[in-house]
Amino acid sequence: MQLGGSTHVPIAALRVGKHVLAVAIGALSIALPAYAADIRITGGNCASAVHLVAHDAALSDVLGRLAKALDFELVDGGASDAPVTVDVARRPVDLIASLAGDENVSMTVESNPRCPRHERIVKLWILPGRQTTLVRTRPSAAQAEQARREQEGIDMVMRAHGMPTSGTPATKPR
């Protein structure tokens, strides 16, 4: 029904529309966690465990969100950005260690002044990845001579105490 150029909608239709809208919003909020790059963090502060739910989120994004939630400094020197899908609750230090996997990480931890008997992460470094090839080097002549002298000294002490040395077979004392 038209009143003065505006459209009149019966009140009953508005009530039904609100219910439909509420159901649609509810359905979307249930479906949203299933989409990629979802990260949810609960706990933190003085909680003994942090609950992390992540679905196909880049590792650097997950660590960045943890840094904000747990209030620590993150120095990212090259995380792999592998996708993370996890639903886990752990102590913050253990959670970072499990997420890091093969990443080269280092962290500074201190006792939490706001939470007795709890520790907090102060700083987390993501270091450049490890080299996949091992480089074998031969000791220099000076290093070989130093190692020989050290072993000679160890053998001298061992002989003085009646113990077998690297150059003599082990025998039972008589």
PDB file of C-alpha atoms in Angstrom:
ATOM      1  CA  MET A   1       0.000   0.000   0.000  1.00  0.00           C
ATOM      2  CA  GLN A   2       1.378   3.433  -0.965  1.00  0.00           C
ATOM      3  CA  LEU A   3       1.119   6.433   1.340  1.00  0.00           C
ATOM      4  CA  GLY A   4       2.431   9.759   0.006  1.00  0.00           C
ATOM      5  CA  GLY A   5       5.101   8.311  -2.263  1.00  0.00           C
ATOM      6  CA  SER A   6       6.520   5.836   0.299  1.00  0.00           C
ATOM      7  CA  THR A   7       5.954   2.142   0.463  1.00  0.00           C
ATOM      8  CA  HIS A   8       4.034   0.832   3.432  1.00  0.00           C
ATOM      9  CA  VAL A   9       5.100  -2.571   4.751  1.00  0.00           C
ATOM     10  CA  PRO A  10       2.807  -4.302   7.231  1.00  0.00           C
ATOM     11  CA  ILE A  11       4.305  -4.821  10.732  1.00  0.00           C
ATOM     12  CA  ALA A  12       3.800  -8.584  10.469  1.00  0.00           C
ATOM     13  CA  ALA A  13       6.071  -8.672   7.404  1.00  0.00           C
ATOM     14  CA  LEU A  14       8.788  -6.756   9.302  1.00  0.00           C
ATOM     15  CA  ARG A  15       8.710  -9.288  12.141  1.00  0.00           C
ATOM     16  CA  VAL A  16       9.093 -12.189   9.718  1.00  0.00           C
ATOM     17  CA  GLY A  17      11.864 -10.314   7.914  1.00  0.00           C
ATOM     18  CA  LYS A  18      13.762  -9.799  11.170  1.00  0.00           C
ATOM     19  CA  HIS A  19      13.555 -13.516  11.954  1.00  0.00           C
ATOM     20  CA  VAL A  20      14.764 -14.455   8.478  1.00  0.00           C
ATOM     21  CA  LEU A  21      17.611 -11.971   8.805  1.00  0.00           C
ATOM     22  CA  ALA A  22      18.558 -13.308  12.235  1.00  0.00           C
ATOM     23  CA  VAL A  23      18.577 -16.893  10.951  1.00  0.00           C
ATOM     24  CA  ALA A  24      20.702 -15.873   7.949  1.00  0.00           C
ATOM     25  CA  ILE A  25      23.216 -14.056  10.155  1.00  0.00           C
ATOM     26  CA  GLY A  26      23.352 -17.042  12.515  1.00  0.00           C
ATOM     27  CA  ALA A  27      23.955 -19.434   9.641  1.00  0.00           C
ATOM     28  CA  LEU A  28      26.755 -17.233   8.319  1.00  0.00           C
ATOM     29  CA  SER A  29      28.438 -17.021  11.722  1.00  0.00           C
ATOM     30  CA  ILE A  30      28.397 -20.818  11.975  1.00  0.00           C
ATOM     31  CA  ALA A  31      29.717 -21.259   8.441  1.00  0.00           C
ATOM     32  CA  LEU A  32      32.452 -18.587   8.647  1.00  0.00           C
ATOM     33  CA  PRO A  33      34.921 -20.622  10.744  1.00  0.00           C
ATOM     34  CA  ALA A  34      35.106 -23.130   7.914  1.00  0.00           C
ATOM     35  CA  TYR A  35      36.626 -20.579   5.527  1.00  0.00           C
ATOM     36  CA  ALA A  36      40.367 -20.381   4.908  1.00  0.00           C
ATOM     37  CA  ALA A  37      42.723 -18.301   7.025  1.00  0.00           C
ATOM     38  CA  ASP A  38      40.525 -18.359  10.111  1.00  0.00           C
ATOM     39  CA  ILE A  39      42.498 -17.819  13.340  1.00  0.00           C
ATOM     40  CA  ARG A  40      40.927 -17.803  16.806  1.00  0.00           C
ATOM     41  CA  ILE A  41      42.889 -17.503  20.049  1.00  0.00           C
ATOM     42  CA  THR A  42      41.422 -17.794  23.535  1.00  0.00           C
ATOM     43  CA  GLY A  43      43.151 -17.910  26.884  1.00  0.00           C
ATOM     44  CA  GLY A  44      46.272 -15.834  27.285  1.00  0.00           C
ATOM     45  CA  ASN A  45      46.767 -13.450  30.187  1.00  0.00           C
ATOM     46  CA  CYS A  46      47.076 -15.671  33.259  1.00  0.00           C
ATOM     47  CA  ALA A  47      45.459 -18.770  31.786  1.00  0.00           C
ATOM     48  CA  SER A  48      47.678 -21.834  31.978  1.00  0.00           C
ATOM     49  CA  ALA A  49      46.781 -22.830  28.405  1.00  0.00           C
ATOM     50  CA  VAL A  50      46.111 -20.955  25.201  1.00  0.00           C
ATOM     51  CA  HIS A  51      43.506 -22.386  22.844  1.00  0.00           C
ATOM     52  CA  LEU A  52      44.366 -21.869  19.178  1.00  0.00           C
ATOM     53  CA  VAL A  53      42.067 -22.724  16.298  1.00  0.00           C
ATOM     54  CA  ALA A  54      43.473 -22.052  12.841  1.00  0.00           C
ATOM     55  CA  HIS A  55      42.295 -23.285   9.462  1.00  0.00           C
ATOM     56  CA  ASP A  56      44.622 -22.981   6.456  1.00  0.00           C
ATOM     57  CA  ALA A  57      46.257 -19.879   7.905  1.00  0.00           C
ATOM     58  CA  ALA A  58      49.832 -18.912   7.030  1.00  0.00           C
ATOM     59  CA  LEU A  59      52.272 -19.698   9.841  1.00  0.00           C
ATOM     60  CA  SER A  60      53.486 -16.080   9.917  1.00  0.00           C
ATOM     61  CA  ASP A  61      49.875 -14.881  10.354  1.00  0.00           C
ATOM     62  CA  VAL A  62      49.273 -17.347  13.194  1.00  0.00           C
ATOM     63  CA  LEU A  63      52.487 -16.316  14.953  1.00  0.00           C
ATOM     64  CA  GLY A  64      51.645 -12.635  14.428  1.00  0.00           C
ATOM     65  CA  ARG A  65      48.214 -13.086  15.998  1.00  0.00           C
ATOM     66  CA  LEU A  66      49.726 -15.033  18.908  1.00  0.00           C
ATOM     67  CA  ALA A  67      52.248 -12.228  19.405  1.00  0.00           C
ATOM     68  CA  LYS A  68      49.408  -9.704  19.703  1.00  0.00           C
ATOM     69  CA  ALA A  69      47.232 -11.928  21.899  1.00  0.00           C
ATOM     70  CA  LEU A  70      50.076 -12.886  24.263  1.00  0.00           C
ATOM     71  CA  ASP A  71      51.844  -9.522  24.085  1.00  0.00           C
ATOM     72  CA  PHE A  72      55.302 -10.578  22.918  1.00  0.00           C
ATOM     73  CA  GLU A  73      57.632  -9.175  20.297  1.00  0.00           C
ATOM     74  CA  LEU A  74      57.893 -11.175  17.082  1.00  0.00           C
ATOM     75  CA  VAL A  75      60.984 -10.846  14.898  1.00  0.00           C
ATOM     76  CA  ASP A  76      60.206 -12.670  11.664  1.00  0.00           C
ATOM     77  CA  GLY A  77      63.333 -13.470   9.720  1.00  0.00           C
ATOM     78  CA  GLY A  78      61.654 -15.800   7.258  1.00  0.00           C
ATOM     79  CA  ALA A  79      58.901 -18.153   8.387  1.00  0.00           C
ATOM     80  CA  SER A  80      57.952 -20.668   5.719  1.00  0.00           C
ATOM     81  CA  ASP A  81      54.299 -19.563   5.626  1.00  0.00           C
ATOM     82  CA  ALA A  82      53.193 -23.162   5.465  1.00  0.00           C
ATOM     83  CA  PRO A  83      49.426 -23.456   5.967  1.00  0.00           C
ATOM     84  CA  VAL A  84      48.452 -24.235   9.556  1.00  0.00           C
ATOM     85  CA  THR A  85      45.305 -26.155  10.455  1.00  0.00           C
ATOM     86  CA  VAL A  86      45.100 -26.857  14.157  1.00  0.00           C
ATOM     87  CA  ASP A  87      42.720 -26.961  17.122  1.00  0.00           C
ATOM     88  CA  VAL A  88      44.887 -27.242  20.225  1.00  0.00           C
ATOM     89  CA  ALA A  89      45.213 -25.937  23.782  1.00  0.00           C
ATOM     90  CA  ARG A  90      48.714 -25.781  25.303  1.00  0.00           C
ATOM     91  CA  ARG A  91      51.024 -23.641  27.408  1.00  0.00           C
ATOM     92  CA  PRO A  92      52.234 -20.716  25.257  1.00  0.00           C
ATOM     93  CA  VAL A  93      55.844 -21.953  25.061  1.00  0.00           C
ATOM     94  CA  ASP A  94      54.738 -25.472  24.101  1.00  0.00           C
ATOM     95  CA  LEU A  95      52.237 -24.104  21.601  1.00  0.00           C
ATOM     96  CA  ILE A  96      54.933 -22.065  19.812  1.00  0.00           C
ATOM     97  CA  ALA A  97      57.289 -25.054  19.814  1.00  0.00           C
ATOM     98  CA  SER A  98      54.656 -27.331  18.283  1.00  0.00           C
ATOM     99  CA  LEU A  99      53.709 -24.751  15.644  1.00  0.00           C
ATOM    100  CA  ALA A 100      57.328 -24.063  14.732  1.00  0.00           C
ATOM    101  CA  GLY A 101      57.973 -27.651  13.677  1.00  0.00           C
ATOM    102  CA  ASP A 102      61.049 -27.507  11.444  1.00  0.00           C
ATOM    103  CA  GLU A 103      61.363 -23.723  11.641  1.00  0.00           C
ATOM    104  CA  ASN A 104      64.492 -22.289  13.204  1.00  0.00           C
ATOM    105  CA  VAL A 105      63.146 -20.359  16.215  1.00  0.00           C
ATOM    106  CA  SER A 106      64.483 -18.899  19.419  1.00  0.00           C
ATOM    107  CA  MET A 107      62.506 -17.333  22.246  1.00  0.00           C
ATOM    108  CA  THR A 108      63.105 -15.375  25.413  1.00  0.00           C
ATOM    109  CA  VAL A 109      60.888 -16.357  28.344  1.00  0.00           C
ATOM    110  CA  GLU A 110      60.560 -14.761  31.774  1.00  0.00           C
ATOM    111  CA  SER A 111      58.365 -15.216  34.818  1.00  0.00           C
ATOM    112  CA  ASN A 112      55.156 -13.268  34.434  1.00  0.00           C
ATOM    113  CA  PRO A 113      54.999 -10.472  37.049  1.00  0.00           C
ATOM    114  CA  ARG A 114      51.194 -10.265  36.697  1.00  0.00           C
ATOM    115  CA  CYS A 115      50.674 -14.024  37.100  1.00  0.00           C
ATOM    116  CA  PRO A 116      52.610 -15.830  39.849  1.00  0.00           C
ATOM    117  CA  ARG A 117      53.977 -19.247  38.864  1.00  0.00           C
ATOM    118  CA  HIS A 118      53.436 -18.521  35.158  1.00  0.00           C
ATOM    119  CA  GLU A 119      55.944 -17.624  32.486  1.00  0.00           C
ATOM    120  CA  ARG A 120      55.473 -15.362  29.506  1.00  0.00           C
ATOM    121  CA  ILE A 121      57.137 -15.144  26.141  1.00  0.00           C
ATOM    122  CA  VAL A 122      58.974 -11.841  25.827  1.00  0.00           C
ATOM    123  CA  LYS A 123      60.404 -12.177  22.328  1.00  0.00           C
ATOM    124  CA  LEU A 124      60.251 -14.758  19.559  1.00  0.00           C
ATOM    125  CA  TRP A 125      62.714 -14.831  16.685  1.00  0.00           C
ATOM    126  CA  ILE A 126      61.997 -16.712  13.478  1.00  0.00           C
ATOM    127  CA  LEU A 127      65.456 -17.230  12.049  1.00  0.00           C
ATOM    128  CA  PRO A 128      66.320 -17.966   8.424  1.00  0.00           C
ATOM    129  CA  GLY A 129      65.847 -21.616   7.511  1.00  0.00           C
ATOM    130  CA  ARG A 130      68.455 -24.244   8.019  1.00  0.00           C
ATOM    131  CA  GLN A 131      70.769 -25.225   5.212  1.00  0.00           C
ATOM    132  CA  THR A 132      69.708 -28.537   3.750  1.00  0.00           C
ATOM    133  CA  THR A 133      73.226 -29.472   2.634  1.00  0.00           C
ATOM    134  CA  LEU A 134      75.891 -30.278   5.154  1.00  0.00           C
ATOM    135  CA  VAL A 135      79.302 -28.798   4.569  1.00  0.00           C
ATOM    136  CA  ARG A 136      82.111 -31.065   5.669  1.00  0.00           C
ATOM    137  CA  THR A 137      85.429 -29.449   6.383  1.00  0.00           C
ATOM    138  CA  ARG A 138      88.780 -30.984   7.143  1.00  0.00           C
ATOM    139  CA  PRO A 139      90.581 -29.611  10.160  1.00  0.00           C
ATOM    140  CA  SER A 140      93.596 -27.468   9.388  1.00  0.00           C
ATOM    141  CA  ALA A 141      97.073 -28.695  10.332  1.00  0.00           C
ATOM    142  CA  ALA A 142      97.073 -26.401  13.388  1.00  0.00           C
ATOM    143  CA  GLN A 143      93.661 -27.731  14.525  1.00  0.00           C
ATOM    144  CA  ALA A 144      94.822 -31.334  14.049  1.00  0.00           C
ATOM    145  CA  GLU A 145      97.977 -30.641  16.096  1.00  0.00           C
ATOM    146  CA  GLN A 146      95.895 -28.987  18.848  1.00  0.00           C
ATOM    147  CA  ALA A 147      93.556 -31.999  18.974  1.00  0.00           C
ATOM    148  CA  ARG A 148      96.541 -34.379  19.169  1.00  0.00           C
ATOM    149  CA  ARG A 149      98.039 -32.408  22.098  1.00  0.00           C
ATOM    150  CA  GLU A 150      94.721 -32.345  23.920  1.00  0.00           C
ATOM    151  CA  GLN A 151      94.337 -36.104  23.557  1.00  0.00           C
ATOM    152  CA  GLU A 152      97.935 -36.592  24.710  1.00  0.00           C
ATOM    153  CA  GLY A 153      97.176 -34.582  27.872  1.00  0.00           C
ATOM    154  CA  ILE A 154      94.000 -36.584  28.525  1.00  0.00           C
ATOM    155  CA  ASP A 155      95.919 -39.844  28.076  1.00  0.00           C
ATOM    156  CA  MET A 156      98.628 -38.672  30.511  1.00  0.00           C
ATOM    157  CA  VAL A 157      96.036 -37.973  33.230  1.00  0.00           C
ATOM    158  CA  MET A 158      94.287 -41.283  32.569  1.00  0.00           C
ATOM    159  CA  ARG A 159      97.589 -43.239  32.855  1.00  0.00           C
ATOM    160  CA  ALA A 160      98.453 -41.411  36.102  1.00  0.00           C
ATOM    161  CA  HIS A 161      95.194 -42.739  37.579  1.00  0.00           C
ATOM    162  CA  GLY A 162      95.709 -46.272  36.266  1.00  0.00           C
ATOM    163  CA  MET A 163      92.985 -46.002  33.676  1.00  0.00           C
ATOM    164  CA  PRO A 164      93.166 -47.156  30.051  1.00  0.00           C
ATOM    165  CA  THR A 165      93.980 -44.487  27.480  1.00  0.00           C
ATOM    166  CA  SER A 166      92.912 -44.013  23.887  1.00  0.00           C
ATOM    167  CA  GLY A 167      96.059 -45.811  22.674  1.00  0.00           C
ATOM    168  CA  THR A 168      95.955 -48.797  25.039  1.00  0.00           C
ATOM    169  CA  PRO A 169      93.324 -51.525  25.273  1.00  0.00           C
ATOM    170  CA  ALA A 170      91.260 -51.752  28.431  1.00  0.00           C
ATOM    171  CA  THR A 171      92.603 -54.425  30.779  1.00  0.00           C
ATOM    172  CA  LYS A 172      91.530 -55.519  34.196  1.00  0.00           C
ATOM    173  CA  PRO A 173      93.747 -54.331  37.070  1.00  0.00           C
ATOM    174  CA  ARG A 174      95.704 -57.124  38.827  1.00  0.00           C
TER     175      ARG A 174
END
